[in-house]
């Protein structure tokens, strides 16, 4: 079975997807982590992640692997584990930048589809239901107000020891929304057959429960 969860940055997709995966015994593939990892790796190599030609030229030298260790996912680029380095605001913007280039998306979508073929899986991202897994058994679109998303992201960053103001985070979220929604290739959008779940006034546990209710066919 395949479950696709899409939505903008900070809507709680990853937390909700992990909870649903744990309840169902599915694998969870964090596609955002893959884009963050490739963005950080390219930046480490001195490549401007907003330069499409430079990013595209570097792609043949980039090898990515996704490994599962129980409920945990590890993302490696050229043999280096990037998992612990990809949760900063800078990594988020680098991910959004490189995701705009067709070569990057083609490379990662191929890996995502290969991974999905081997498991009962939940994926979250920007275009899982609309492009990566268009025939997924269940498709959801999670969203929330920019302010609610900023509050949640700040709590996550504080747990990681990063003290960023809520105003800065909300401004970044609005910039990323604009970048993700208006890029030419594979923009963020709700597919017609995706179930909309607005989590502004909903806890992530409640959002997970709603998805589980639908997947399990409960009235």
CSV table of C-alpha atoms in Angstrom, one decimal:
chain,number,residue,atom,x,y,z
A,1,UNK,CA,0.0,0.0,0.0
A,2,UNK,CA,1.1,3.6,-0.7
A,3,UNK,CA,0.0,6.7,1.2
A,4,UNK,CA,1.0,10.1,-0.1
A,5,UNK,CA,1.0,13.2,2.1
A,6,UNK,CA,1.7,16.6,0.6
A,7,UNK,CA,1.6,20.2,1.8
A,8,UNK,CA,3.7,23.3,2.5
A,9,UNK,CA,6.7,23.6,4.9
A,10,UNK,CA,5.8,23.3,8.5
A,11,UNK,CA,2.4,21.8,8.1
A,12,UNK,CA,3.3,18.8,10.3
A,13,UNK,CA,3.6,16.3,7.4
A,14,UNK,CA,6.7,14.5,8.7
A,15,UNK,CA,5.4,14.1,12.3
A,16,UNK,CA,2.0,13.0,11.1
A,17,UNK,CA,3.4,10.6,8.5
A,18,UNK,CA,5.7,9.0,11.1
A,19,UNK,CA,2.8,8.5,13.5
A,20,UNK,CA,0.6,7.0,10.8
A,21,UNK,CA,3.5,4.7,9.7
A,22,UNK,CA,4.1,3.6,13.2
A,23,UNK,CA,0.4,2.8,13.7
A,24,UNK,CA,0.2,0.8,10.5
A,25,UNK,CA,3.6,-0.8,10.6
A,26,UNK,CA,4.6,0.9,7.3
A,27,UNK,CA,8.0,2.4,6.3
A,28,UNK,CA,8.1,6.2,6.3
A,29,UNK,CA,10.2,7.9,3.5
A,30,UNK,CA,11.0,11.5,4.3
A,31,UNK,CA,11.5,13.0,0.8
A,32,UNK,CA,12.2,16.4,2.2
A,33,UNK,CA,15.2,15.0,3.9
A,34,UNK,CA,16.5,13.8,0.5
A,35,UNK,CA,16.2,17.3,-1.0
A,36,UNK,CA,17.8,18.9,2.1
A,37,UNK,CA,20.7,16.4,2.0
A,38,UNK,CA,21.5,17.0,-1.7
A,39,UNK,CA,21.2,20.8,-1.2
A,40,UNK,CA,23.6,20.7,1.8
A,41,UNK,CA,26.0,18.4,0.0
A,42,UNK,CA,26.2,20.7,-3.1
A,43,UNK,CA,26.6,23.7,-0.9
A,44,UNK,CA,29.5,21.9,0.9
A,45,UNK,CA,31.1,21.4,-2.5
A,46,UNK,CA,31.0,25.2,-3.1
A,47,UNK,CA,28.1,25.0,-5.6
A,48,UNK,CA,25.5,27.8,-5.6
A,49,UNK,CA,22.3,25.9,-5.1
A,50,UNK,CA,20.3,28.6,-6.9
A,51,UNK,CA,22.5,28.1,-10.1
A,52,UNK,CA,20.7,25.6,-12.2
A,53,UNK,CA,23.5,25.0,-14.6
A,54,UNK,CA,26.0,24.4,-11.8
A,55,UNK,CA,23.7,22.1,-9.9
A,56,UNK,CA,22.8,20.1,-13.0
A,57,UNK,CA,26.5,19.7,-13.9
A,58,UNK,CA,27.3,18.4,-10.5
A,59,UNK,CA,24.5,15.8,-10.3
A,60,UNK,CA,26.4,12.9,-12.0
A,61,UNK,CA,28.9,13.0,-9.2
A,62,UNK,CA,26.2,12.8,-6.5
A,63,UNK,CA,25.2,9.3,-5.2
A,64,UNK,CA,22.4,9.1,-2.7
A,65,UNK,CA,21.3,6.2,-0.6
A,66,UNK,CA,18.3,5.9,1.7
A,67,UNK,CA,18.6,3.3,4.4
A,68,UNK,CA,16.0,2.2,7.0
A,69,UNK,CA,17.0,1.1,10.5
A,70,UNK,CA,13.8,0.1,12.2
A,71,UNK,CA,11.6,3.2,12.2
A,72,UNK,CA,14.6,5.5,11.4
A,73,UNK,CA,15.7,6.8,8.0
A,74,UNK,CA,19.3,7.6,7.2
A,75,UNK,CA,20.2,9.7,4.1
A,76,UNK,CA,23.7,9.4,2.8
A,77,UNK,CA,25.3,11.4,0.0
A,78,UNK,CA,28.5,10.1,-1.5
A,79,UNK,CA,28.9,7.8,1.5
A,80,UNK,CA,28.5,10.6,4.1
A,81,UNK,CA,25.6,10.4,6.5
A,82,UNK,CA,23.8,13.8,6.2
A,83,UNK,CA,20.9,13.0,8.5
A,84,UNK,CA,22.1,15.2,11.4
A,85,UNK,CA,22.8,18.2,9.3
A,86,UNK,CA,19.6,18.9,7.4
A,87,UNK,CA,17.2,20.5,9.9
A,88,UNK,CA,18.5,24.1,9.8
A,89,UNK,CA,16.6,26.9,8.1
A,90,UNK,CA,19.5,27.2,5.6
A,91,UNK,CA,19.1,23.5,4.7
A,92,UNK,CA,15.4,24.1,4.1
A,93,UNK,CA,16.0,27.0,1.7
A,94,UNK,CA,18.8,25.0,-0.1
A,95,UNK,CA,16.3,22.1,-0.5
A,96,UNK,CA,13.7,24.5,-2.0
A,97,UNK,CA,16.3,25.9,-4.4
A,98,UNK,CA,17.6,22.6,-5.8
A,99,UNK,CA,14.1,21.1,-5.9
A,100,UNK,CA,13.2,23.7,-8.6
A,101,UNK,CA,15.6,22.0,-11.1
A,102,UNK,CA,14.3,19.1,-13.2
A,103,UNK,CA,17.5,17.1,-13.0
A,104,UNK,CA,17.4,17.0,-9.2
A,105,UNK,CA,13.8,16.1,-9.1
A,106,UNK,CA,14.2,13.4,-11.8
A,107,UNK,CA,17.1,11.9,-9.9
A,108,UNK,CA,15.3,11.8,-6.5
A,109,UNK,CA,11.9,10.8,-7.9
A,110,UNK,CA,13.5,7.7,-9.5
A,111,UNK,CA,15.0,6.7,-6.1
A,112,UNK,CA,11.7,7.5,-4.3
A,113,UNK,CA,9.7,5.3,-6.7
A,114,UNK,CA,12.2,2.4,-6.5
A,115,UNK,CA,12.0,2.6,-2.7
A,116,UNK,CA,8.2,2.7,-2.7
A,117,UNK,CA,8.0,-0.4,-4.8
A,118,UNK,CA,9.6,-2.5,-2.1
A,119,UNK,CA,7.5,-1.6,0.9
A,120,UNK,CA,4.1,-0.6,2.4
A,121,UNK,CA,5.1,3.0,2.6
A,122,UNK,CA,4.1,6.5,3.5
A,123,UNK,CA,5.8,9.4,1.7
A,124,UNK,CA,5.5,13.1,2.4
A,125,UNK,CA,6.6,16.0,0.3
A,126,UNK,CA,5.5,18.7,-2.2
A,127,UNK,CA,4.3,16.6,-5.1
A,128,UNK,CA,4.0,13.0,-3.9
A,129,UNK,CA,0.3,12.6,-4.8
A,130,UNK,CA,0.4,14.7,-7.9
A,131,UNK,CA,3.6,13.4,-9.5
A,132,UNK,CA,5.8,10.9,-7.6
A,133,UNK,CA,3.0,8.4,-6.7
A,134,UNK,CA,0.0,9.5,-8.7
A,135,UNK,CA,-1.7,6.1,-8.2
A,136,UNK,CA,-1.2,6.0,-4.4
A,137,UNK,CA,-3.9,4.2,-2.5
A,138,UNK,CA,-4.6,7.3,-0.3
A,139,UNK,CA,-3.6,10.9,-0.9
A,140,UNK,CA,-3.7,13.7,1.7
A,141,UNK,CA,-2.9,17.4,1.6
A,142,UNK,CA,-1.9,18.9,5.0
A,143,UNK,CA,-1.8,22.7,5.5
A,144,UNK,CA,-2.0,25.3,8.3
A,145,UNK,CA,-1.7,29.0,8.6
A,146,UNK,CA,1.9,30.5,8.3
A,147,UNK,CA,1.7,31.6,11.9
A,148,UNK,CA,0.8,28.1,13.2
A,149,UNK,CA,3.5,26.6,11.1
A,150,UNK,CA,6.1,29.1,12.4
A,151,UNK,CA,5.2,28.3,16.0
A,152,UNK,CA,5.7,24.6,15.4
A,153,UNK,CA,8.9,25.0,13.5
A,154,UNK,CA,10.3,27.2,16.3
A,155,UNK,CA,9.6,24.5,18.9
A,156,UNK,CA,11.4,22.0,16.7
A,157,UNK,CA,14.4,24.2,16.3
A,158,UNK,CA,14.6,24.9,20.0
A,159,UNK,CA,14.7,21.2,20.7
A,160,UNK,CA,17.7,21.1,18.3
A,161,UNK,CA,19.3,24.0,20.2
A,162,UNK,CA,18.6,26.6,17.5
A,163,UNK,CA,17.0,29.8,18.8
A,164,UNK,CA,15.4,31.6,15.8
A,165,UNK,CA,12.6,34.1,16.3
A,166,UNK,CA,9.1,33.2,15.3
A,167,UNK,CA,9.0,36.3,13.0
A,168,UNK,CA,12.1,35.2,11.1
A,169,UNK,CA,10.7,31.7,10.7
A,170,UNK,CA,7.3,32.9,9.5
A,171,UNK,CA,9.0,35.2,6.9
A,172,UNK,CA,11.1,32.2,5.8
A,173,UNK,CA,7.9,30.0,5.5
A,174,UNK,CA,6.1,32.6,3.4
A,175,UNK,CA,9.2,32.9,1.1
A,176,UNK,CA,9.4,29.2,0.7
A,177,UNK,CA,5.6,28.9,0.1
A,178,UNK,CA,6.0,31.4,-2.7
A,179,UNK,CA,9.1,29.7,-4.1
A,180,UNK,CA,7.5,26.2,-4.0
A,181,UNK,CA,4.1,27.2,-5.4
A,182,UNK,CA,5.3,29.4,-8.3
A,183,UNK,CA,8.3,27.4,-9.6
A,184,UNK,CA,7.9,26.3,-13.2
A,185,UNK,CA,8.7,22.6,-12.6
A,186,UNK,CA,6.5,20.5,-10.3
A,187,UNK,CA,5.1,23.3,-8.2
A,188,UNK,CA,3.4,22.7,-4.8
A,189,UNK,CA,-0.3,22.2,-5.4
A,190,UNK,CA,-3.2,20.2,-4.1
A,191,UNK,CA,-4.2,17.5,-6.5
A,192,UNK,CA,-8.0,17.2,-7.2
A,193,UNK,CA,-8.1,13.7,-5.5
A,194,UNK,CA,-6.2,14.6,-2.3
A,195,UNK,CA,-8.1,14.9,1.0
A,196,UNK,CA,-7.5,18.3,2.5
A,197,UNK,CA,-6.6,18.4,6.2
A,198,UNK,CA,-6.1,21.9,7.8
A,199,UNK,CA,-4.1,21.5,10.9
A,200,UNK,CA,-4.1,25.1,12.1
A,201,UNK,CA,-6.5,24.3,15.0
A,202,UNK,CA,-5.6,20.6,15.1
A,203,UNK,CA,-2.8,18.8,16.9
A,204,UNK,CA,-0.6,16.6,14.9
A,205,UNK,CA,-1.9,13.6,16.8
A,206,UNK,CA,-5.4,14.6,15.8
A,207,UNK,CA,-4.3,14.9,12.1
A,208,UNK,CA,-2.7,11.5,12.3
A,209,UNK,CA,-5.9,10.0,13.8
A,210,UNK,CA,-8.0,11.5,10.9
A,211,UNK,CA,-5.7,9.9,8.3
A,212,UNK,CA,-5.9,6.6,10.2
A,213,UNK,CA,-9.7,6.8,10.3
A,214,UNK,CA,-9.8,7.2,6.5
A,215,UNK,CA,-7.2,4.6,5.7
A,216,UNK,CA,-8.9,2.0,8.0
A,217,UNK,CA,-12.3,2.8,6.5
A,218,UNK,CA,-13.9,3.9,9.8
A,219,UNK,CA,-17.1,6.0,9.6
